[in-house]
XYZ file of N, CA and C in Angstrom:
441
model
N 0.848 -1.179 0.000
C 0.000 0.000 0.000
C 0.884 1.229 0.000
N 0.415 2.148 -0.721
C 1.237 3.338 -0.751
C 0.838 4.279 0.390
N 1.688 5.194 0.607
C 1.538 6.101 1.739
C 0.306 6.983 1.604
N 0.002 7.410 0.396
C -1.183 8.255 0.186
C -2.464 7.494 0.516
N -2.532 6.256 0.170
C -3.715 5.449 0.449
C -3.866 5.261 1.955
N -2.786 4.973 2.640
C -2.841 4.812 4.095
C -3.269 6.118 4.768
N -2.669 7.206 4.277
C -3.029 8.505 4.842
C -4.501 8.800 4.600
N -4.989 8.487 3.428
C -6.380 8.719 3.062
C -7.306 7.893 3.952
N -6.977 6.634 4.190
C -7.799 5.783 5.058
C -7.793 6.299 6.497
N -6.616 6.698 6.954
C -6.499 7.241 8.311
C -7.312 8.525 8.435
N -7.291 9.360 7.421
C -8.072 10.603 7.427
C -9.561 10.290 7.440
N -9.970 9.262 6.700
C -11.392 8.867 6.689
C -11.811 8.381 8.068
N -10.941 7.583 8.686
C -11.262 7.088 10.031
C -11.354 8.244 11.019
N -10.432 9.167 10.933
C -10.453 10.333 11.833
C -11.703 11.182 11.585
N -12.024 11.350 10.328
C -13.207 12.123 9.982
C -14.466 11.426 10.519
N -14.521 10.126 10.377
C -15.654 9.365 10.909
C -15.729 9.454 12.426
N -14.569 9.354 13.068
C -14.508 9.465 14.525
C -14.904 10.870 14.975
N -14.430 11.885 14.281
C -14.795 13.269 14.615
C -16.295 13.481 14.435
N -16.845 12.912 13.376
C -18.289 13.026 13.151
C -19.072 12.349 14.261
N -18.585 11.200 14.721
C -19.252 10.484 15.818
C -19.181 11.295 17.110
N -18.020 11.901 17.368
C -17.852 12.718 18.582
C -18.771 13.935 18.528
N -18.830 14.604 17.382
C -19.716 15.767 17.226
C -21.172 15.348 17.401
N -21.537 14.226 16.784
C -22.914 13.732 16.914
C -23.247 13.421 18.371
N -22.307 12.803 19.048
C -22.508 12.477 20.458
C -22.640 13.739 21.299
N -21.790 14.721 21.009
C -21.853 15.996 21.751
C -23.187 16.705 21.529
N -23.735 16.569 20.341
C -25.037 17.180 20.074
C -26.178 16.349 20.656
N -26.026 15.047 20.683
C -27.093 14.160 21.149
C -27.252 14.190 22.667
N -26.162 14.321 23.398
C -26.241 14.291 24.871
C -27.136 15.406 25.414
N -26.957 16.678 25.044
C -27.866 17.707 25.553
C -29.323 17.472 25.128
N -29.496 16.958 23.910
C -30.842 16.657 23.440
C -31.472 15.566 24.307
N -30.728 14.516 24.596
C -31.235 13.434 25.440
C -31.507 13.913 26.869
N -30.648 14.776 27.381
C -30.864 15.336 28.726
C -32.147 16.160 28.740
N -32.355 16.968 27.725
C -33.572 17.782 27.638
C -34.815 16.900 27.539
N -34.758 15.874 26.710
C -35.887 14.953 26.569
C -36.170 14.256 27.905
N -35.109 13.844 28.595
C -35.265 13.192 29.893
C -35.925 14.126 30.909
N -35.503 15.377 30.931
C -36.097 16.354 31.870
C -37.570 16.600 31.548
N -37.899 16.707 30.275
C -39.296 16.907 29.877
C -40.152 15.699 30.269
N -39.612 14.514 30.078
C -40.329 13.302 30.439
C -40.544 13.245 31.958
N -39.494 13.551 32.717
C -39.604 13.537 34.181
C -40.633 14.565 34.647
N -40.636 15.735 34.039
C -41.605 16.770 34.414
C -43.029 16.325 34.105
N -43.226 15.677 32.964
C -44.579 15.221 32.632
C -45.012 14.100 33.566
N -44.098 13.211 33.938
C -44.421 12.143 34.904
C -44.765 12.743 36.261
N -44.029 13.773 36.663
C -44.304 14.449 37.928
C -45.695 15.067 37.910
N -46.044 15.726 36.826
C -47.378 16.336 36.722
C -48.477 15.279 36.728
N -48.244 14.154 36.081
C -49.230 13.063 36.118
C -49.388 12.523 37.533
N -48.286 12.377 38.249
C -48.349 11.925 39.640
C -49.103 12.922 40.495
N -48.827 14.190 40.304
C -49.540 15.232 41.053
C -51.036 15.172 40.790
N -51.406 14.975 39.539
C -52.829 14.901 39.185
C -53.482 13.696 39.841
N -52.788 12.557 39.861
C -53.339 11.360 40.513
C -53.519 11.587 42.004
N -52.527 12.177 42.644
C -52.613 12.452 44.079
C -53.723 13.464 44.349
N -53.815 14.490 43.529
C -54.858 15.508 43.693
C -56.246 14.874 43.593
N -56.434 13.966 42.636
C -57.724 13.285 42.495
C -58.032 12.419 43.709
N -57.019 11.717 44.203
C -57.226 10.857 45.368
C -57.519 11.689 46.613
N -56.803 12.768 46.788
C -57.022 13.631 47.950
C -58.394 14.282 47.879
N -58.843 14.627 46.686
C -60.163 15.252 46.540
C -61.251 14.334 47.081
N -61.105 13.040 46.869
C -62.076 12.077 47.393
C -62.101 12.133 48.922
N -60.923 12.105 49.539
C -60.847 12.160 51.001
C -61.324 13.509 51.536
N -60.993 14.578 50.833
C -61.433 15.907 51.266
C -62.955 16.000 51.250
N -63.570 15.439 50.225
C -65.033 15.459 50.155
C -65.644 14.649 51.297
N -65.082 13.478 51.561
C -65.589 12.639 52.656
C -65.432 13.348 53.999
N -64.298 13.976 54.211
C -64.053 14.698 55.461
C -64.991 15.892 55.588
N -65.171 16.628 54.508
C -66.071 17.774 54.511
C -67.502 17.346 54.829
N -67.926 16.235 54.251
C -69.272 15.721 54.509
C -69.428 15.338 55.975
N -68.422 14.674 56.533
C -68.481 14.265 57.940
C -68.533 15.489 58.860
N -67.738 16.495 58.548
C -67.742 17.718 59.368
C -69.086 18.433 59.244
N -69.610 18.528 58.032
C -70.918 19.167 57.835
C -72.003 18.435 58.614
N -71.933 17.110 58.601
C -72.917 16.317 59.334
C -72.859 16.652 60.827
N -71.644 16.784 61.350
C -71.497 17.119 62.773
C -71.977 18.549 63.047
N -71.622 19.469 62.162
C -72.023 20.863 62.370
C -73.534 21.046 62.264
N -74.176 20.223 61.437
C -75.629 20.317 61.312
C -76.349 19.880 62.577
N -75.663 19.183 63.466
C -76.265 18.774 64.737
C -76.271 19.920 65.758
N -75.439 20.918 65.518
C -75.305 22.003 66.495
C -76.584 22.816 66.717
N -77.361 23.166 65.695
C -78.594 23.911 65.976
C -79.566 23.123 66.870
N -79.644 21.829 66.646
C -80.511 21.014 67.499
C -79.977 20.986 68.921
N -78.677 20.867 69.067
C -78.067 20.886 70.403
C -78.316 22.233 71.074
N -78.190 23.312 70.334
C -78.417 24.646 70.896
C -79.863 24.784 71.372
N -80.795 24.346 70.555
C -82.214 24.423 70.938
C -82.475 23.601 72.200
N -81.884 22.441 72.269
C -82.071 21.607 73.455
C -81.506 22.291 74.695
N -80.316 22.851 74.557
C -79.663 23.474 75.714
C -80.358 24.748 76.168
N -81.097 25.397 75.278
C -81.797 26.619 75.648
C -83.104 26.344 76.379
N -83.484 25.082 76.494
C -84.694 24.739 77.251
C -84.489 25.094 78.718
N -85.592 25.141 79.448
C -85.547 25.421 80.884
C -84.811 24.287 81.585
N -83.660 24.608 82.235
C -82.867 23.551 82.871
C -83.433 23.092 84.217
N -84.510 23.700 84.674
C -85.140 23.263 85.919
C -86.185 22.175 85.671
N -86.431 21.867 84.434
C -87.431 20.870 84.067
C -87.011 19.498 84.583
N -87.866 18.823 85.419
C -87.488 17.516 85.958
C -87.342 16.448 84.877
N -87.946 16.656 83.715
C -87.856 15.669 82.639
C -86.589 15.859 81.803
N -85.773 16.837 82.159
C -84.584 17.168 81.357
C -83.650 15.969 81.178
N -83.456 15.202 82.241
C -82.566 14.052 82.160
C -83.084 13.056 81.125
N -84.365 12.763 81.126
C -84.942 11.835 80.153
C -84.906 12.440 78.750
N -85.195 13.735 78.673
C -85.128 14.418 77.375
C -83.708 14.336 76.802
N -82.732 14.568 77.672
C -81.340 14.498 77.223
C -81.029 13.108 76.694
N -81.468 12.090 77.413
C -81.206 10.705 77.008
C -81.767 10.446 75.603
N -82.990 10.870 75.363
C -83.623 10.656 74.052
C -82.891 11.458 72.979
N -82.621 12.726 73.271
C -81.924 13.597 72.325
C -80.527 13.053 72.015
N -79.777 12.723 73.058
C -78.400 12.262 72.884
C -78.357 10.921 72.158
N -79.322 10.064 72.435
C -79.370 8.766 71.766
C -79.538 8.954 70.246
N -80.434 9.860 69.863
C -80.649 10.130 68.436
C -79.403 10.758 67.808
N -78.784 11.689 68.517
C -77.585 12.353 68.009
C -76.440 11.344 67.876
N -76.281 10.520 68.861
C -75.215 9.522 68.879
C -75.393 8.519 67.737
N -76.631 8.090 67.530
C -76.921 7.099 66.483
C -76.702 7.665 65.087
N -76.872 8.977 64.933
C -76.754 9.575 63.600
C -75.340 10.010 63.258
N -74.409 9.740 64.139
C -73.068 10.267 63.919
C -72.001 9.204 64.164
N -71.283 8.846 63.096
C -70.169 7.916 63.246
C -69.002 8.622 63.909
N -68.303 7.896 64.739
C -67.089 8.441 65.346
C -67.322 9.225 66.616
N -68.559 9.465 66.981
C -68.831 10.195 68.214
C -68.710 9.218 69.373
N -67.883 9.550 70.357
C -67.688 8.639 71.483
C -68.714 8.858 72.577
N -69.175 10.084 72.746
C -70.161 10.368 73.789
C -70.791 11.735 73.528
N -72.001 11.898 74.024
C -72.670 13.197 74.011
C -72.797 13.594 75.479
N -72.247 14.749 75.803
C -72.270 15.190 77.194
C -72.825 16.596 77.292
N -73.573 16.814 78.374
C -74.046 18.151 78.709
C -73.199 18.618 79.879
N -72.425 19.679 79.649
C -71.507 20.198 80.651
C -71.977 21.592 81.034
N -72.124 21.797 82.320
C -72.575 23.097 82.832
C -71.600 23.551 83.902
N -71.058 24.743 83.719
C -70.060 25.299 84.648
C -68.880 24.345 84.844
N -68.519 23.647 83.794
C -67.378 22.742 83.838
C -67.683 21.362 84.384
N -68.909 21.142 84.828
C -69.273 19.854 85.430
C -70.163 19.074 84.454
N -69.824 17.807 84.234
C -70.625 16.956 83.349
C -71.923 16.613 84.075
N -73.049 17.085 83.519
C -74.362 16.846 84.139
C -75.032 15.596 83.565
N -74.924 15.416 82.243
C -75.531 14.264 81.592
C -74.524 13.688 80.598
N -74.611 12.377 80.399
C -73.709 11.718 79.452
C -74.439 10.563 78.785
N -74.277 10.474 77.469
C -74.795 9.325 76.721
C -73.701 8.851 75.781
N -73.427 7.574 75.693
C -74.001 6.477 76.461
C -73.355 6.389 77.837
N -74.126 5.917 78.775
C -73.584 5.763 80.128
C -72.613 4.591 80.182
N -72.923 3.542 79.420
C -72.013 2.401 79.354
C -70.710 2.857 78.709
N -69.615 2.513 79.304
C -68.314 2.917 78.782
C -67.861 4.269 79.297
N -68.707 4.936 80.053
C -68.369 6.247 80.623
C -68.714 6.265 82.108
N -68.249 5.279 82.874
C -68.629 5.222 84.285
C -67.998 6.368 85.079
N -68.770 6.922 85.967
C -68.256 7.944 86.878
C -68.058 9.317 86.284
N -68.543 9.571 85.078
C -68.320 10.899 84.503
C -69.362 11.907 84.971
N -70.544 11.439 85.341
C -71.577 12.370 85.822
C -71.062 13.020 87.103
N -71.060 14.334 87.105
C -70.568 15.083 88.258
C -69.081 15.387 88.198
N -68.377 14.897 87.184
C -66.939 15.145 87.072
C -66.713 16.604 86.693
N -65.854 17.272 87.431
C -65.546 18.682 87.190
C -64.346 18.780 86.255
N -64.614 19.144 85.029
C -63.551 19.243 84.028
C -62.581 20.379 84.327
N -63.033 21.374 85.052
C -62.154 22.496 85.402
C -61.098 22.081 86.427
N -61.309 20.945 87.076
C -60.345 20.420 88.045
C -59.513 19.272 87.458
N -59.699 19.000 86.168
C -58.963 17.915 85.514
C -57.468 18.233 85.558
N -56.635 17.217 85.837
C -55.191 17.469 85.927
C -54.529 17.811 84.588
N -55.215 17.546 83.486
C -54.633 17.837 82.168
C -54.958 19.275 81.756
N -53.945 20.105 81.529
C -54.173 21.499 81.163
C -54.999 21.664 79.883
N -54.824 20.762 78.920
C -55.566 20.898 77.655
C -57.066 20.731 77.872
N -57.469 19.862 78.782
C -58.888 19.661 79.089
C -59.448 20.914 79.749
N -58.731 21.425 80.720
C -59.202 22.653 81.395
C -59.297 23.807 80.406
N -58.322 23.926 79.510
C -58.329 25.005 78.513
C -59.506 24.864 77.561
N -59.840 23.644 77.163
C -60.972 23.426 76.263
C -62.286 23.830 76.911
N -62.417 23.581 78.191
C -63.656 23.889 78.904
C -63.781 25.386 79.163
N -62.673 25.992 79.481
C -62.703 27.437 79.780
C -62.997 28.188 78.515
């Protein structure tokens, strides 16, 4: 082989190698950009899925809170009755039983006056609470809630 032919082949190889290096240098930023765009779109899809799932829980929580808040006018009307009425204890039992039955998650319905628990429903599971003075409770958070 003559020297010109060898030089020509070597130049072709170098040219091919240079072209590959240039192509690679151009392809890497393009691939990085494509990867970032893909990651961003996956992130947005994940956010949308989480947002949809949370919306379901938010609606359920809102409904539960509304259900509890809707009981307050009835409770207010009951509490505004004459507290000297001898039938008040029985009235409370009937009222509290209905309120308790209509509300999931409620542990007890209590009538507290001047910090003292006067009536409690259900009585089962709440022994000794009638007459308990919440203002004398050793836990500061309980006293603060009552005050």
